[in-house]
Each structure stands twice: as structure tokens, then as C-alpha cells.
Amino acid sequence: MRIAACLLLANLTVAAAPPSATITLAVPGRVNSTPWIAASGAFVAVAWTAGADRKGDVMLAVSRDGGRSFAAPVQVNDVAGEARISGEIAPRVALSPRRGADPLVTVTWNAKVTDAAIKTARSTDGGRTFIGQTPLQPQGAPGERGWPATTFDSRGVLHAIWLDHRGMVADKAAAGTHVHKGEHDGVAMAQRSGLYYSGTNGERELFKGVCYCCKTAMAAGPNDEIYAAWRHVFAGNMRDMAFT
């Protein structure tokens, strides 16, 4: 799998290379997949999952010379094997520039040991170590969740969105019956799924009616505007991109 035009996930290679060469990033003996990349000046960070025996870990490798060479990858998650591996829920890496230092690095991923969780961890030393491994939703929040996206504002605050299915669990508990998406109207079904946001004051639901199978996207503007996009289920069961 290629990352941009110069990266290939297969076996671990960290030697310097000319700008036109292919550099390989991976953990030997693992299935390496679902890459995500971010850059700030010459600092480049690549996050991906390395899987074996149906378990996965989130890895990160960084370059400080514009991708000509990369340091050896480090494991981000502190609970071994907790990462969920899917091309639809790739780990996200975001960078916040800092004057005179490496950028602040944050990696966000989908984890599942007992409950589904969106977790995030940050590095203040340029991706060498990670601290503050915390879930973005309350502990024990029921149901499935995933498809996160993240961005930093100019103050170094991380903003995140994801799709959350806890409304489905609540409806099933209230009805006392099994709820299956094939048994209901698509628009009504979508109302059980929400777009959730986490920023400076914890998490909250932004909208109901999201299409629960598609990636989300986020970006910050020059004046700290925060933009978000996702796939929504509109009236008439019309599924199309939404933006706020």
C-alpha cells in the first residue's frame, strides 16, 4: 500500500534515501495496513496498524527531513493488541506546530478490548513517546463507534469527530426487542446513529441521522474555524455528503 508517492508499507527500512526513492515502513512479521499521514514543514508523521493473530497495534514513524529518512516506528497504544484494523477506521495522526521544537503529535484510533472506544494519545517529544492515552467518550459508553477524524486549532487544542451507535443500544433496551437495520426504514434507522464531537469541554452529539459506514473528515481554518464533513442520510433515504 503506497502512502503519497514515496512510502510503501512492507518491511522496516529507515535508512536515508534520495527524494525520488521508495522508503519502506512496517513492523516485520506483521500485516501492516491502514496508513495515515500528516506533515508540518519538514516534519512528517505516518501512523498505521500492525496486526497479527487477529490483534492490532498502532504504530508511528516520523521524519524530520521531509520524508528522506524515518526513525524506527514506535507503538502508540499501551494496551497491546487493542487496535481495530480496518481500512474504514484507520488511525489518524494530527500535528500542531511549535516554535523551536518538533510539532505536538496526536494519534487517534479505534480500540476494542471489552467496549468499543475512540482513544487518543499525544507526544510532546516528536513521536518518541506517547502519554495521556484517554478515551474520547465516557467510560463504558455502550454500542459501536468508529470512523474518527481529528484536527488541531492554533492553540494546540485537538478537535475530533466520530460516528457513534450508542443510540441503537438505548432503543433496543427501551423496546426490549432486537433491532436490525434491515427491518426498518433507512431514515429512521439512521436516527439511531450520531455524529459526536470532542473538543475543549468533553464530548457531545452534534447531529443524528448519519450514514454509519463512511469515513469522516475535519480541518481547521486560519482563524480557528473548525470544518467537518461526513455522509448523512437525508429525507427520502438520500445518502450524500454533509458539511458543517
XYZ file of C-alpha atoms in Angstrom:
244
model
C 0.000 0.000 0.000
C 1.502 3.351 -1.035
C 1.443 6.487 1.105
C 1.565 9.562 -1.148
C 4.224 8.913 -3.798
C 7.212 7.920 -1.724
C 6.169 5.480 1.026
C 5.451 1.750 0.884
C 4.326 -0.419 3.813
C 6.002 -3.806 3.659
C 9.209 -4.271 5.704
C 11.064 -1.937 8.040
C 13.607 0.313 6.336
C 14.818 3.517 7.984
C 17.954 4.408 6.027
C 18.212 7.758 4.297
C 17.178 7.803 0.664
C 17.104 10.312 -2.204
C 13.809 12.204 -2.636
C 12.686 10.019 -5.551
C 13.311 6.682 -3.790
C 10.745 4.478 -2.085
C 11.049 4.146 1.695
C 9.508 1.154 3.421
C 7.846 1.468 6.835
C 6.498 -1.550 8.718
C 6.881 -3.968 11.614
C 8.479 -7.229 10.432
C 6.284 -10.288 10.765
C 3.061 -8.242 10.964
C 0.371 -7.311 8.469
C 0.939 -3.573 8.043
C -2.014 -1.572 6.730
C -4.392 1.424 7.108
C -1.784 4.237 6.849
C -2.463 7.896 7.602
C -0.009 10.746 7.070
C 0.434 14.336 8.298
C 3.173 16.912 7.702
C 4.274 20.237 9.159
C 7.204 21.738 7.291
C 9.898 19.057 7.023
C 8.343 17.035 9.860
C 6.362 14.082 8.510
C 4.433 11.574 10.651
C 2.960 8.301 9.402
C 0.576 6.220 11.537
C -0.673 2.731 10.676
C -1.782 -0.548 12.232
C 0.393 -3.642 12.532
C -1.649 -6.808 13.005
C -1.033 -10.443 13.931
C -3.283 -13.210 15.301
C -6.383 -11.009 14.925
C -4.910 -8.330 17.162
C -3.510 -4.964 16.185
C -1.266 -2.183 17.426
C -0.978 1.429 16.288
C 2.493 2.374 15.045
C 4.033 5.743 14.245
C 7.217 6.675 12.369
C 8.453 10.239 11.878
C 10.796 12.033 9.517
C 12.485 15.349 10.195
C 13.923 15.801 6.706
C 10.823 15.896 4.537
C 10.486 12.131 4.160
C 14.052 11.374 3.042
C 14.592 9.212 6.134
C 12.447 7.920 9.006
C 13.169 6.925 12.580
C 12.254 3.418 13.684
C 8.497 3.082 14.402
C 7.149 3.223 17.949
C 3.964 1.663 19.325
C 1.370 4.264 20.285
C -1.229 2.209 22.196
C -0.236 0.999 25.673
C -2.763 -1.885 25.704
C -1.158 -4.396 23.364
C -3.371 -5.729 20.593
C -6.337 -3.407 21.219
C -6.383 -1.607 17.869
C -9.182 -2.412 15.439
C -7.865 -2.916 11.938
C -9.977 -1.760 9.004
C -9.438 0.497 6.040
C -12.537 2.411 7.118
C -11.234 3.176 10.624
C -7.571 3.969 10.045
C -5.708 5.669 12.916
C -5.448 9.422 12.462
C -2.339 11.472 13.165
C -2.508 15.254 13.619
C 0.289 17.801 14.122
C 0.311 21.136 15.920
C 3.362 23.302 15.028
C 5.508 24.654 17.867
C 8.145 27.347 17.539
C 11.673 25.996 18.005
C 10.543 22.402 18.613
C 9.027 19.400 16.914
C 5.246 19.647 16.422
C 2.891 18.301 19.036
C 1.815 14.881 17.723
C -1.558 13.295 18.451
C -2.690 9.873 17.257
C -6.345 8.812 17.498
C -7.519 5.255 16.894
C -10.416 2.837 17.267
C -9.851 0.322 20.085
C -11.796 -2.651 21.322
C -10.874 -4.877 24.245
C -14.221 -5.125 26.044
C -16.052 -1.993 24.791
C -15.611 -0.083 21.543
C -13.691 3.135 22.162
C -12.133 6.066 20.345
C -8.784 6.689 22.046
C -6.196 9.400 21.672
C -2.615 9.860 22.854
C -0.167 12.698 22.396
C 3.573 13.066 22.116
C 5.474 16.159 23.229
C 8.863 14.814 22.091
C 8.281 14.463 18.379
C 6.766 10.993 18.371
C 9.391 9.240 20.500
C 6.994 8.523 23.381
C 3.241 8.918 23.946
C 1.353 9.997 27.052
C -2.237 10.645 28.117
C -3.889 7.648 26.483
C -7.541 8.525 27.049
C -10.915 7.629 25.502
C -12.903 10.473 23.956
C -16.251 9.057 25.143
C -17.367 8.266 28.720
C -16.124 5.020 30.187
C -18.499 2.179 29.410
C -20.419 4.065 26.705
C -22.488 1.332 25.025
C -22.630 0.367 21.385
C -20.252 0.580 18.459
C -18.307 3.643 17.369
C -15.556 4.466 14.931
C -14.591 6.452 11.805
C -12.806 9.273 13.676
C -11.257 12.413 12.217
C -9.125 14.993 14.026
C -7.560 18.418 13.630
C -5.685 20.942 15.781
C -6.548 24.602 16.153
C -3.885 27.312 16.518
C -3.861 26.948 20.328
C -2.902 23.270 20.147
C -6.392 22.060 21.106
C -7.363 18.759 19.477
C -10.816 18.569 17.904
C -12.296 15.194 16.948
C -15.449 13.777 15.409
C -16.622 10.186 15.040
C -19.721 8.107 14.293
C -21.430 6.629 17.342
C -24.062 3.907 17.608
C -24.977 4.169 21.298
C -28.470 5.313 20.326
C -29.111 1.879 18.834
C -28.366 0.247 22.191
C -30.673 2.665 24.003
C -33.521 1.973 21.576
C -33.078 -1.784 21.892
C -33.137 -1.545 25.685
C -36.263 0.619 25.650
C -38.097 -1.640 23.220
C -36.906 -4.856 24.816
C -36.520 -6.374 21.346
C -33.810 -6.908 18.785
C -33.326 -4.038 16.346
C -31.832 -4.875 12.959
C -31.132 -2.303 10.298
C -32.776 -4.418 7.611
C -36.115 -4.338 9.444
C -36.648 -0.576 9.426
C -36.799 2.434 7.157
C -33.312 3.746 6.365
C -34.008 7.285 7.555
C -35.478 6.106 10.846
C -32.595 3.688 11.292
C -30.065 6.453 10.761
C -31.616 8.462 13.585
C -30.090 5.927 15.975
C -26.587 6.869 14.814
C -24.974 10.170 15.716
C -22.034 12.358 14.781
C -20.146 13.041 18.014
C -17.612 15.793 18.703
C -14.910 16.187 21.339
C -13.030 19.421 21.982
C -12.307 21.624 24.967
C -15.361 20.605 27.028
C -15.642 16.859 26.564
C -17.896 15.094 24.077
C -21.334 15.900 22.735
C -23.597 14.739 19.933
C -23.772 17.171 17.013
C -26.281 15.500 14.690
C -28.357 12.373 14.339
C -29.047 10.668 11.031
C -25.520 9.831 9.919
C -24.717 7.051 7.497
C -22.912 4.595 9.720
C -20.312 3.167 7.364
C -18.270 6.013 5.895
C -15.182 7.995 6.827
C -15.406 11.465 8.343
C -13.130 14.459 7.714
C -12.009 17.517 9.687
C -9.909 20.623 9.072
C -9.112 23.892 10.847
C -9.160 27.285 9.133
C -6.734 30.197 9.561
C -8.942 31.868 12.183
C -9.649 28.664 14.139
C -12.761 27.792 12.175
C -13.412 24.069 12.513
C -14.852 22.277 9.478
C -16.352 18.783 9.481
C -17.735 16.524 6.749
C -19.466 13.144 6.818
C -22.063 11.102 4.915
C -25.628 11.834 6.027
C -28.995 10.169 5.481
C -31.416 12.863 4.296
C -35.187 12.676 3.789
C -36.231 10.076 1.268
C -33.272 7.906 2.276
C -30.943 10.053 0.161
C -27.345 9.497 1.286
C -24.926 12.269 0.471
C -22.065 14.279 1.930
C -22.865 16.756 4.696
C -20.781 19.657 5.932
C -20.765 21.969 8.933
